[in-house]
Structures are given as C-alpha cells and as structure tokens.
mmCIF file of C-alpha atoms in Angstrom:
data_model
loop_
_atom_site.group_PDB
_atom_site.id
_atom_site.type_symbol
_atom_site.label_atom_id
_atom_site.label_comp_id
_atom_site.label_asym_id
_atom_site.label_seq_id
_atom_site.Cartn_x
_atom_site.Cartn_y
_atom_site.Cartn_z
ATOM 1 C CA MET A 21 3.166 -240.350 -262.803
ATOM 2 C CA PHE A 22 0.254 -239.057 -261.538
ATOM 3 C CA ASN A 23 -2.630 -241.578 -261.224
ATOM 4 C CA PRO A 24 -6.053 -240.403 -260.157
ATOM 5 C CA PRO A 25 -8.202 -242.375 -258.443
ATOM 6 C CA LEU A 26 -11.078 -243.780 -260.306
ATOM 7 C CA GLU A 27 -13.740 -242.441 -258.078
ATOM 8 C CA THR A 28 -12.558 -238.504 -258.924
ATOM 9 C CA MET A 29 -13.107 -239.585 -262.318
ATOM 10 C CA GLU A 30 -17.000 -240.489 -262.336
ATOM 11 C CA ASN A 31 -18.132 -237.248 -262.532
ATOM 12 C CA PHE A 32 -15.508 -235.764 -265.134
ATOM 13 C CA GLY A 33 -15.724 -234.179 -268.244
ATOM 14 C CA VAL A 34 -13.685 -231.983 -270.484
ATOM 15 C CA ILE A 35 -15.486 -228.464 -271.372
ATOM 16 C CA VAL A 36 -14.516 -226.948 -274.350
ATOM 17 C CA ILE A 37 -15.124 -223.011 -274.965
ATOM 18 C CA CYS A 38 -15.966 -221.789 -278.601
ATOM 19 C CA CYS A 39 -17.761 -219.041 -280.398
ATOM 20 C CA ASP A 40 -18.658 -218.568 -283.920
ATOM 21 C CA GLN A 41 -14.505 -217.468 -285.044
ATOM 22 C CA ASP A 42 -12.777 -220.554 -283.422
ATOM 23 C CA TYR A 43 -15.674 -223.028 -283.771
ATOM 24 C CA ALA A 44 -13.643 -224.628 -286.988
ATOM 25 C CA LEU A 45 -10.877 -225.109 -284.260
ATOM 26 C CA ALA A 46 -13.294 -226.663 -281.216
ATOM 27 C CA LYS A 47 -14.296 -229.700 -283.308
ATOM 28 C CA GLY A 48 -10.420 -230.601 -283.784
ATOM 29 C CA VAL A 49 -10.363 -230.110 -280.203
ATOM 30 C CA CYS A 50 -13.001 -232.754 -279.601
ATOM 31 C CA ALA A 51 -11.768 -235.179 -282.109
ATOM 32 C CA SER A 52 -8.532 -235.072 -280.188
ATOM 33 C CA ILE A 53 -10.251 -235.474 -276.925
ATOM 34 C CA ARG A 54 -11.889 -239.033 -278.587
ATOM 35 C CA TYR A 55 -8.423 -239.687 -280.118
ATOM 36 C CA PHE A 56 -6.089 -239.509 -276.379
ATOM 37 C CA LEU A 57 -9.070 -239.715 -273.721
ATOM 38 C CA GLY A 58 -11.451 -242.409 -275.389
ATOM 39 C CA ASP A 59 -15.274 -242.069 -274.414
ATOM 40 C CA VAL A 60 -14.984 -239.393 -271.852
ATOM 41 C CA ALA A 61 -17.568 -237.101 -271.858
ATOM 42 C CA ILE A 62 -17.616 -233.774 -273.923
ATOM 43 C CA ALA A 63 -19.137 -230.270 -273.263
ATOM 44 C CA LEU A 64 -19.294 -227.029 -275.554
ATOM 45 C CA LEU A 65 -19.711 -224.381 -274.084
ATOM 46 C CA VAL A 66 -20.922 -222.141 -276.776
ATOM 47 C CA ASP A 67 -20.898 -218.350 -276.950
ATOM 48 C CA GLY A 68 -23.237 -217.208 -279.526
ATOM 49 C CA ASP A 69 -25.880 -218.414 -281.579
ATOM 50 C CA PHE A 70 -24.472 -221.138 -284.033
ATOM 51 C CA SER A 71 -25.487 -224.647 -284.814
ATOM 52 C CA VAL A 72 -23.035 -227.118 -283.001
ATOM 53 C CA GLN A 73 -25.317 -230.072 -283.918
ATOM 54 C CA ASP A 74 -22.302 -231.941 -286.268
ATOM 55 C CA ALA A 75 -20.631 -232.190 -282.965
ATOM 56 C CA ILE A 76 -23.569 -233.363 -281.007
ATOM 57 C CA ASP A 77 -24.184 -235.844 -283.727
ATOM 58 C CA ALA A 78 -20.492 -237.210 -283.987
ATOM 59 C CA TYR A 79 -19.503 -237.443 -280.339
ATOM 60 C CA GLY A 80 -22.328 -236.873 -278.465
ATOM 61 C CA VAL A 81 -21.578 -233.415 -276.650
ATOM 62 C CA GLN A 82 -23.406 -231.760 -274.377
ATOM 63 C CA VAL A 83 -23.654 -227.899 -274.412
ATOM 64 C CA ILE A 84 -23.646 -225.134 -272.227
ATOM 65 C CA SER A 85 -25.518 -222.103 -273.878
ATOM 66 C CA ARG A 86 -27.439 -218.876 -273.054
ATOM 67 C CA LYS A 87 -30.453 -221.436 -273.825
ATOM 68 C CA THR A 88 -29.230 -224.055 -271.184
ATOM 69 C CA MET A 89 -28.063 -222.182 -268.274
ATOM 70 C CA LYS A 90 -29.714 -221.645 -265.049
ATOM 71 C CA HIS A 91 -28.037 -218.574 -263.462
ATOM 72 C CA GLU A 92 -29.744 -215.556 -265.584
ATOM 73 C CA VAL A 93 -26.867 -213.368 -263.733
ATOM 74 C CA LEU A 94 -24.227 -215.181 -265.659
ATOM 75 C CA ILE A 95 -26.481 -215.369 -268.941
ATOM 76 C CA GLN A 96 -26.422 -211.471 -268.839
ATOM 77 C CA ARG A 97 -22.872 -210.526 -267.684
ATOM 78 C CA SER A 98 -20.448 -213.276 -268.168
ATOM 79 C CA PHE A 99 -20.471 -214.124 -272.168
ATOM 80 C CA GLY A 100 -17.757 -212.538 -274.226
ATOM 81 C CA TRP A 101 -14.002 -212.474 -274.630
ATOM 82 C CA GLY A 102 -12.375 -212.920 -271.231
ATOM 83 C CA THR A 103 -15.531 -213.775 -269.569
ATOM 84 C CA THR A 104 -17.180 -217.076 -270.906
ATOM 85 C CA ARG A 105 -14.680 -219.430 -269.120
ATOM 86 C CA MET A 106 -15.653 -218.723 -265.774
ATOM 87 C CA ILE A 107 -19.278 -220.013 -266.536
ATOM 88 C CA ALA A 108 -17.975 -223.234 -265.929
ATOM 89 C CA PHE A 109 -17.476 -222.685 -262.307
ATOM 90 C CA TRP A 110 -20.897 -223.118 -261.824
ATOM 91 C CA GLU A 111 -22.786 -224.389 -265.020
ATOM 92 C CA SER A 112 -20.769 -227.219 -266.052
ATOM 93 C CA PRO A 113 -22.705 -230.751 -266.296
ATOM 94 C CA PHE A 114 -19.603 -232.217 -264.376
ATOM 95 C CA GLU A 115 -18.383 -231.960 -260.680
ATOM 96 C CA HIS A 116 -14.889 -232.176 -262.171
ATOM 97 C CA PHE A 117 -13.803 -230.878 -265.544
ATOM 98 C CA LEU A 118 -10.855 -229.534 -267.489
ATOM 99 C CA ILE A 119 -11.992 -226.613 -269.405
ATOM 100 C CA VAL A 120 -9.702 -225.795 -272.621
ATOM 101 C CA ASP A 121 -9.897 -222.701 -274.998
ATOM 102 C CA ALA A 122 -10.788 -223.731 -278.815
ATOM 103 C CA ASP A 123 -7.142 -223.211 -279.875
ATOM 104 C CA VAL A 124 -5.678 -226.337 -278.077
ATOM 105 C CA ALA A 125 -5.307 -230.235 -278.886
ATOM 106 C CA ILE A 126 -5.036 -233.265 -276.151
ATOM 107 C CA TRP A 127 -1.624 -234.674 -276.699
ATOM 108 C CA GLY A 128 -1.664 -237.999 -274.637
ATOM 109 C CA ASP A 129 -3.812 -239.053 -271.571
ATOM 110 C CA VAL A 130 -4.056 -235.651 -269.405
ATOM 111 C CA ARG A 131 -6.349 -237.156 -267.109
ATOM 112 C CA ARG A 132 -3.216 -237.798 -264.876
ATOM 113 C CA TYR A 133 -3.535 -234.858 -263.888
ATOM 114 C CA ALA A 134 -6.707 -234.947 -262.892
ATOM 115 C CA GLN A 135 -6.013 -235.327 -258.736
ATOM 116 C CA PHE A 136 -9.315 -233.937 -257.551
ATOM 117 C CA ASP A 137 -8.676 -236.489 -254.387
ATOM 118 C CA GLN A 138 -5.890 -233.756 -253.428
ATOM 119 C CA TYR A 139 -6.610 -230.723 -255.258
ATOM 120 C CA ASP A 140 -9.567 -228.567 -256.154
ATOM 121 C CA LEU A 141 -7.968 -226.566 -258.573
ATOM 122 C CA ILE A 142 -4.992 -227.897 -260.997
ATOM 123 C CA ILE A 143 -3.263 -225.340 -263.152
ATOM 124 C CA ASP A 144 -0.264 -224.946 -265.644
ATOM 125 C CA GLN A 145 3.399 -224.398 -264.287
ATOM 126 C CA PRO A 146 5.073 -221.874 -265.723
ATOM 127 C CA THR A 147 8.629 -222.150 -267.028
ATOM 128 C CA ALA A 148 10.081 -219.212 -265.727
ATOM 129 C CA PRO A 149 9.197 -216.224 -263.168
ATOM 130 C CA TYR A 150 7.394 -213.159 -264.162
ATOM 131 C CA THR A 151 8.815 -209.715 -263.533
ATOM 132 C CA GLU A 152 7.398 -206.842 -262.304
ATOM 133 C CA ALA A 153 6.965 -205.148 -265.822
ATOM 134 C CA MET A 154 5.792 -208.559 -267.073
ATOM 135 C CA VAL A 155 2.990 -208.728 -264.469
ATOM 136 C CA GLN A 156 1.936 -204.991 -265.247
ATOM 137 C CA GLU A 157 1.741 -205.866 -268.863
ATOM 138 C CA PHE A 158 -0.299 -209.095 -268.649
ATOM 139 C CA PHE A 159 -2.075 -209.673 -265.306
ATOM 140 C CA PHE A 160 -2.634 -206.230 -263.259
ATOM 141 C CA ASP A 161 -2.507 -202.298 -263.537
ATOM 142 C CA LEU A 162 -0.362 -202.401 -260.321
ATOM 143 C CA PRO A 163 -0.675 -199.031 -259.087
ATOM 144 C CA ARG A 164 -4.549 -199.665 -259.065
ATOM 145 C CA PHE A 165 -4.480 -202.874 -257.701
ATOM 146 C CA GLU A 166 -2.269 -202.386 -255.131
ATOM 147 C CA SER A 167 -4.411 -199.618 -254.373
ATOM 148 C CA LEU A 168 -7.448 -202.138 -253.763
ATOM 149 C CA PHE A 169 -5.860 -205.180 -252.679
ATOM 150 C CA PRO A 170 -2.823 -204.103 -250.349
ATOM 151 C CA HIS A 171 -2.383 -207.591 -248.726
ATOM 152 C CA PHE A 172 -2.243 -209.855 -251.840
ATOM 153 C CA GLN A 173 1.163 -210.465 -252.359
ATOM 154 C CA TRP A 174 1.453 -210.654 -256.509
ATOM 155 C CA ARG A 175 5.329 -210.483 -256.323
ATOM 156 C CA ASP A 176 6.785 -214.099 -257.290
ATOM 157 C CA ARG A 177 3.517 -215.878 -257.899
ATOM 158 C CA PRO A 178 3.762 -218.627 -260.539
ATOM 159 C CA PHE A 179 0.323 -216.798 -262.375
ATOM 160 C CA VAL A 180 -0.307 -219.074 -265.488
ATOM 161 C CA CYS A 181 -2.249 -218.560 -268.738
ATOM 162 C CA PRO A 182 -5.763 -219.814 -267.849
ATOM 163 C CA ALA A 183 -6.360 -221.838 -271.215
ATOM 164 C CA VAL A 184 -6.105 -224.992 -269.571
ATOM 165 C CA ILE A 185 -7.666 -225.984 -266.002
ATOM 166 C CA PHE A 186 -8.621 -228.800 -264.271
ATOM 167 C CA GLY A 187 -11.361 -227.067 -262.011
ATOM 168 C CA THR A 188 -14.215 -228.103 -259.291
ATOM 169 C CA ARG A 189 -17.630 -226.644 -260.044
ATOM 170 C CA GLY A 190 -18.969 -224.491 -257.070
ATOM 171 C CA ILE A 191 -15.317 -223.480 -256.010
ATOM 172 C CA PHE A 192 -15.824 -219.758 -256.207
ATOM 173 C CA PRO A 193 -18.647 -218.110 -254.438
ATOM 174 C CA LEU A 194 -21.053 -216.172 -256.980
ATOM 175 C CA GLU A 195 -20.716 -213.402 -255.426
ATOM 176 C CA GLU A 196 -17.024 -212.887 -255.551
ATOM 177 C CA TYR A 197 -17.241 -213.244 -259.206
ATOM 178 C CA LEU A 198 -19.898 -210.238 -259.733
ATOM 179 C CA GLU A 199 -17.724 -208.210 -257.334
ATOM 180 C CA ILE A 200 -15.045 -208.427 -259.952
ATOM 181 C CA LEU A 201 -16.988 -207.986 -262.835
ATOM 182 C CA ASP A 202 -18.239 -205.164 -260.913
ATOM 183 C CA LEU A 203 -14.689 -203.775 -260.350
ATOM 184 C CA ASN A 204 -13.732 -204.119 -264.069
ATOM 185 C CA ASP A 205 -16.372 -201.755 -264.923
ATOM 186 C CA GLN A 206 -15.565 -199.429 -262.504
ATOM 187 C CA TYR A 207 -11.972 -199.483 -263.376
ATOM 188 C CA PRO A 208 -11.314 -200.668 -266.823
ATOM 189 C CA GLY A 209 -7.832 -202.286 -267.478
ATOM 190 C CA MET A 210 -7.161 -203.085 -263.799
ATOM 191 C CA PHE A 211 -7.355 -206.572 -264.673
ATOM 192 C CA LYS A 212 -5.418 -207.315 -268.071
ATOM 193 C CA TYR A 213 -6.136 -209.778 -270.903
ATOM 194 C CA GLY A 214 -9.727 -210.683 -270.196
ATOM 195 C CA ASP A 215 -9.582 -213.115 -267.446
ATOM 196 C CA MET A 216 -5.952 -213.691 -267.245
ATOM 197 C CA GLY A 217 -5.528 -211.086 -264.378
ATOM 198 C CA PHE A 218 -8.593 -211.463 -262.391
ATOM 199 C CA LEU A 219 -8.816 -215.174 -262.501
ATOM 200 C CA ASN A 220 -5.186 -215.842 -261.361
ATOM 201 C CA PHE A 221 -5.959 -213.291 -258.613
ATOM 202 C CA MET A 222 -9.174 -215.182 -257.836
ATOM 203 C CA ILE A 223 -7.111 -218.411 -257.454
ATOM 204 C CA PHE A 224 -4.083 -217.385 -255.494
ATOM 205 C CA ARG A 225 -6.064 -215.010 -253.286
ATOM 206 C CA ALA A 226 -8.676 -218.296 -252.450
ATOM 207 C CA ALA A 227 -5.672 -220.674 -252.248
ATOM 208 C CA ASP A 228 -4.032 -217.952 -249.466
ATOM 209 C CA GLU A 229 -7.036 -217.724 -247.442
ATOM 210 C CA GLY A 230 -7.461 -221.903 -247.386
ATOM 211 C CA ARG A 231 -10.678 -221.602 -249.675
ATOM 212 C CA LEU A 232 -8.973 -224.026 -252.031
ATOM 213 C CA ARG A 233 -6.404 -226.739 -252.772
ATOM 214 C CA LEU A 234 -4.479 -225.365 -255.612
ATOM 215 C CA GLY A 235 -1.953 -227.901 -257.969
ATOM 216 C CA GLN A 236 0.467 -226.896 -260.472
ATOM 217 C CA ARG A 237 1.342 -228.924 -263.354
ATOM 218 C CA ASP A 238 3.454 -228.784 -266.515
ATOM 219 C CA ILE A 239 0.180 -229.266 -268.492
ATOM 220 C CA GLN A 240 0.179 -226.874 -271.089
ATOM 221 C CA TYR A 241 2.513 -226.371 -274.514
ATOM 222 C CA LEU A 242 2.616 -222.785 -275.437
ATOM 223 C CA VAL A 243 3.662 -223.155 -279.406
ATOM 224 C CA CYS A 244 4.723 -219.570 -279.636
ATOM 225 C CA ASP A 245 7.662 -220.092 -277.021
ATOM 226 C CA PHE A 246 9.546 -223.148 -278.773
ATOM 227 C CA PRO A 247 10.740 -223.300 -282.502
ATOM 228 C CA PRO A 248 8.628 -225.388 -284.714
ATOM 229 C CA ALA A 249 11.399 -227.938 -285.179
ATOM 230 C CA GLU A 250 11.115 -228.451 -281.755
ATOM 231 C CA THR A 251 7.563 -228.713 -281.677
ATOM 232 C CA ALA A 252 7.346 -231.155 -284.633
ATOM 233 C CA ALA A 253 10.091 -233.456 -282.989
ATOM 234 C CA ARG A 254 7.801 -233.521 -279.632
ATOM 235 C CA PHE A 255 4.506 -233.428 -281.322
ATOM 236 C CA PRO A 256 4.914 -236.283 -284.513
ATOM 237 C CA VAL A 257 2.207 -236.814 -286.576
ATOM 238 C CA THR A 258 3.087 -239.924 -288.942
ATOM 239 C CA ALA A 259 1.036 -241.906 -291.537
ATOM 240 C CA GLU A 260 -0.954 -243.303 -288.368
ATOM 241 C CA GLY A 261 -1.949 -240.502 -286.657
ATOM 242 C CA PRO A 262 -0.323 -238.873 -283.486
ATOM 243 C CA GLN A 263 1.990 -240.539 -281.662
ATOM 244 C CA ALA A 264 2.584 -239.456 -278.093
ATOM 245 C CA GLN A 265 6.141 -240.637 -277.233
ATOM 246 C CA GLY A 266 6.309 -242.311 -273.764
ATOM 247 C CA GLU A 267 4.294 -241.106 -271.111
ATOM 248 C CA ASP A 268 3.933 -237.395 -272.645
ATOM 249 C CA ALA A 269 0.748 -235.821 -271.914
ATOM 250 C CA VAL A 270 0.092 -232.131 -272.102
ATOM 251 C CA VAL A 271 -2.432 -229.522 -273.734
ATOM 252 C CA ILE A 272 -1.083 -228.127 -277.154
ATOM 253 C CA HIS A 273 -2.010 -224.817 -277.255
ATOM 254 C CA TRP A 274 -1.471 -221.870 -279.938
ATOM 255 C CA ALA A 275 -1.916 -219.059 -278.197
ATOM 256 C CA ALA A 276 -0.792 -216.761 -280.828
ATOM 257 C CA GLU A 277 -1.014 -217.633 -284.380
ATOM 258 C CA LYS A 278 -3.579 -220.300 -285.218
ATOM 259 C CA PRO A 279 -3.226 -223.218 -286.693
ATOM 260 C CA ARG A 280 -4.923 -223.428 -289.853
ATOM 261 C CA ILE A 281 -5.085 -225.937 -292.842
ATOM 262 C CA THR A 282 -2.778 -224.232 -295.033
ATOM 263 C CA SER A 283 -0.804 -222.607 -292.550
ATOM 264 C CA THR A 284 3.144 -222.747 -292.915
ATOM 265 C CA SER A 285 4.805 -220.669 -290.442
ATOM 266 C CA LEU A 286 4.020 -222.609 -287.619
ATOM 267 C CA TYR A 287 3.592 -226.301 -286.892
ATOM 268 C CA ALA A 288 0.093 -227.289 -287.143
ATOM 269 C CA ALA A 289 -0.114 -230.618 -287.890
ATOM 270 C CA PRO A 290 -2.074 -231.832 -284.974
ATOM 271 C CA MET A 291 -4.490 -229.454 -285.076
ATOM 272 C CA ASN A 292 -5.123 -230.411 -288.956
ATOM 273 C CA PHE A 293 -5.061 -233.966 -288.186
ATOM 274 C CA PHE A 294 -8.054 -233.907 -285.791
ATOM 275 C CA ARG A 295 -9.738 -231.188 -287.587
ATOM 276 C CA ARG A 296 -9.695 -233.912 -290.693
ATOM 277 C CA GLN A 297 -10.501 -237.025 -288.193
ATOM 278 C CA PHE A 298 -13.824 -234.808 -286.675
ATOM 279 C CA LEU A 299 -14.943 -234.264 -290.531
ATOM 280 C CA GLN A 300 -14.428 -237.979 -291.082
ATOM 281 C CA ASP A 301 -16.596 -239.059 -288.175
ATOM 282 C CA ALA A 302 -18.708 -236.418 -288.617
ATOM 283 C CA THR A 303 -19.490 -236.259 -292.523
ATOM 284 C CA GLY A 304 -17.515 -239.372 -293.928
ATOM 285 C CA LYS A 305 -15.151 -236.954 -296.203
ATOM 286 C CA THR A 306 -11.644 -237.459 -296.555
ATOM 287 C CA GLY A 307 -8.969 -236.639 -298.899
ATOM 288 C CA ALA A 308 -9.124 -233.440 -301.529
ATOM 289 C CA MET A 309 -12.858 -232.950 -300.414
ATOM 290 C CA ALA A 310 -11.893 -232.841 -296.922
ATOM 291 C CA THR A 311 -9.144 -230.411 -297.864
ATOM 292 C CA MET A 312 -11.343 -228.347 -299.409
ATOM 293 C CA THR A 313 -14.220 -228.189 -296.687
ATOM 294 C CA LEU A 314 -11.760 -227.281 -294.252
ATOM 295 C CA GLN A 315 -10.385 -224.375 -296.229
ATOM 296 C CA LEU A 316 -13.899 -223.184 -296.418
ATOM 297 C CA GLU A 317 -14.058 -223.383 -292.849
ATOM 298 C CA ASP A 318 -11.033 -221.369 -292.192
ATOM 299 C CA LEU A 319 -12.041 -218.706 -294.852
ATOM 300 C CA GLN A 320 -15.807 -218.904 -292.826
ATOM 301 C CA SER A 321 -13.725 -218.316 -289.178
ATOM 302 C CA ARG A 322 -12.146 -215.228 -290.812
ATOM 303 C CA PHE A 323 -15.318 -213.901 -292.133
ATOM 304 C CA TRP A 324 -16.240 -213.790 -288.335
ATOM 305 C CA VAL A 325 -13.398 -212.206 -287.249
ATOM 306 C CA TYR A 326 -14.083 -209.434 -289.477
ATOM 307 C CA LYS A 327 -17.733 -209.120 -289.095
ATOM 308 C CA ASN A 328 -17.186 -209.135 -285.568
ATOM 309 C CA LYS A 329 -14.338 -206.399 -285.629
ATOM 310 C CA ALA A 330 -16.277 -204.173 -287.946
ATOM 311 C CA ARG A 331 -19.526 -204.475 -285.714
ATOM 312 C CA LYS A 332 -17.431 -203.233 -282.612
ATOM 313 C CA LYS A 333 -15.838 -200.149 -284.628
ATOM 314 C CA ILE A 334 -19.431 -199.214 -285.593
ATOM 315 C CA LYS A 335 -20.563 -199.719 -281.936
ATOM 316 C CA ALA A 336 -17.870 -197.547 -280.750
ATOM 317 C CA LEU A 337 -18.824 -194.882 -283.213
ATOM 318 C CA LEU A 338 -22.425 -194.865 -282.381
ATOM 319 C CA HIS A 339 -21.499 -194.423 -279.018
#
C-alpha cells in the first residue's frame, strides 16, 4: 500500500474535465469522488458555456472556465478535444491534483497513489509494451516526429492513456506547451489522438532531462480491455452500493463505448449508481423518476454530440 504523507494532501483536489456532451457523466464522477474520497475538494474544468450549478450546489465544486482563468493565451488556445486537460497544469486551484476525464469513476481510496513527496507526476502503468505500429497509430507520426526530435528515445517507453494523472501545478513551462501547440498547427497529425502523443512526449522528455520526478502506478482500469464479466466481478455494485474489495483502488475508465443508463453491451453499473447518487444528492429524485431523468440526460448528451458534429461539417464546408 502507498500512504502519502498528510502534508502533501493539504493542497490537493480532484479536477474533472467536462463539456456539454459529457456533463451528465461528469456528475457521476463527482458522486464517485464523494462516495470514496469523502470531502476532498473537487473542481470542474469546463469547456463550454453551460450551467454546472447543480454540482456546485450538491458538492461545493469549484469551476475552472474561460471566465475564471488568468492566462489569456490558454483561454484562446487550449480549449477543445485534446488540449483542455493541459489547462490544469497552470490554472489548477490546487498545488497537487488528480485530473480525470468525464467517462470515469473513482473506485476505492486512490489518494494512496498521491505520493507527491516522491514524485511530481504519477501516471498509469501500461499492462503491455507498445509495438512500433502501435506507437505510430496512437502517439506519433514517427517519420516526422523523428526528424524533429532525433534524440528522443520513443522505443520501449511505457506511454499511457492520459485520462488519469496525478499532477503538480506549474511543473511544465508554459512556453514549452505553446511550442507544442505551434508544432501541432505546423504539422497536423504528427501528435496523435489529441494529447495522447504530445503529453506523453512532454512528460518523458522532462523526466529524461531531470525536470520532473515521474512515478507510474496501476491507477487506471480500461473497461474496453477486459470482458464484461471480469469487470463486473471486480467492481460489484450491491444493494448497499459499490463495494471495493480489500484495498482495491483504481479509476475505472470507459474509454470506448460510454456507460449509459440503458447500456447492455458493457458493464455500466458503477457509473449508473453514481449518476443516481448525484441526482439524489442534488434534487432528491430516486426510483422511476430518477431513471426517467437520467434517460433524458442521455438523450440530451447525444443531441449535443450530433449538433457539434454537424457544426464541424458545416464549418469545414465553408472553408
């Protein structure tokens, strides 16, 4: 077991990234934080202009948004898929934080991994090494990347899906990040899958150069990598609620298909429980009324997805 010193937890909180398409799930994430981590501070990193007042009222969450941020360059250049996460490294209200996507659930007391007395960043530990083809698909356009960064050793690196990170505010120079954004503009597609490529590059390059202390732990469970029966056995939700077994502590991540109240093709019980818990805490709704409300939320989320896709297509046609 990892036990972080109490002094490293004095300025610690959990940051949940959300937009209009996934806010319905983000509320479930907040409920999972309250369920397993008690009154730990929560902040929502909000991409968009929509109300999160119910989360503020229910759990006292803080909000990081265009209206609250200090760095104008981040307001202008770091919102949207693949860049919003980076805002936390300069705008986090906490010196130390756990930042997660909206399609996750906290399971157990994951604060045991927050060893900030030893590390500046703690990221996931991959279960298997990446082949060259996988690095090319998920992280970098290797010919272009190698031409620009010939001294960076990308082979045999334990790269990760960055949906779950224990981080420290200010660990990266803002100028370094802006250079990465410039490269993204100059060479579209060189860094793959949003921040999957460039954030892994920034992390491991800084560790190589001694600019940060990097730790890796098994902190993320990717639902798409396991059979539903295995997932259900590890993360049981009983009549008494979610039951972490022993000292099990991890962040469950639905990285592919998203958990919905009507999901049948994947194990969604933890997220469904926490979404119901949020609704009860925020509005008092339970039972059939809660089910109806959550179904409407899912319809609204799908509407935002299709609306945003249509907007992008129209924008592309106009240009």
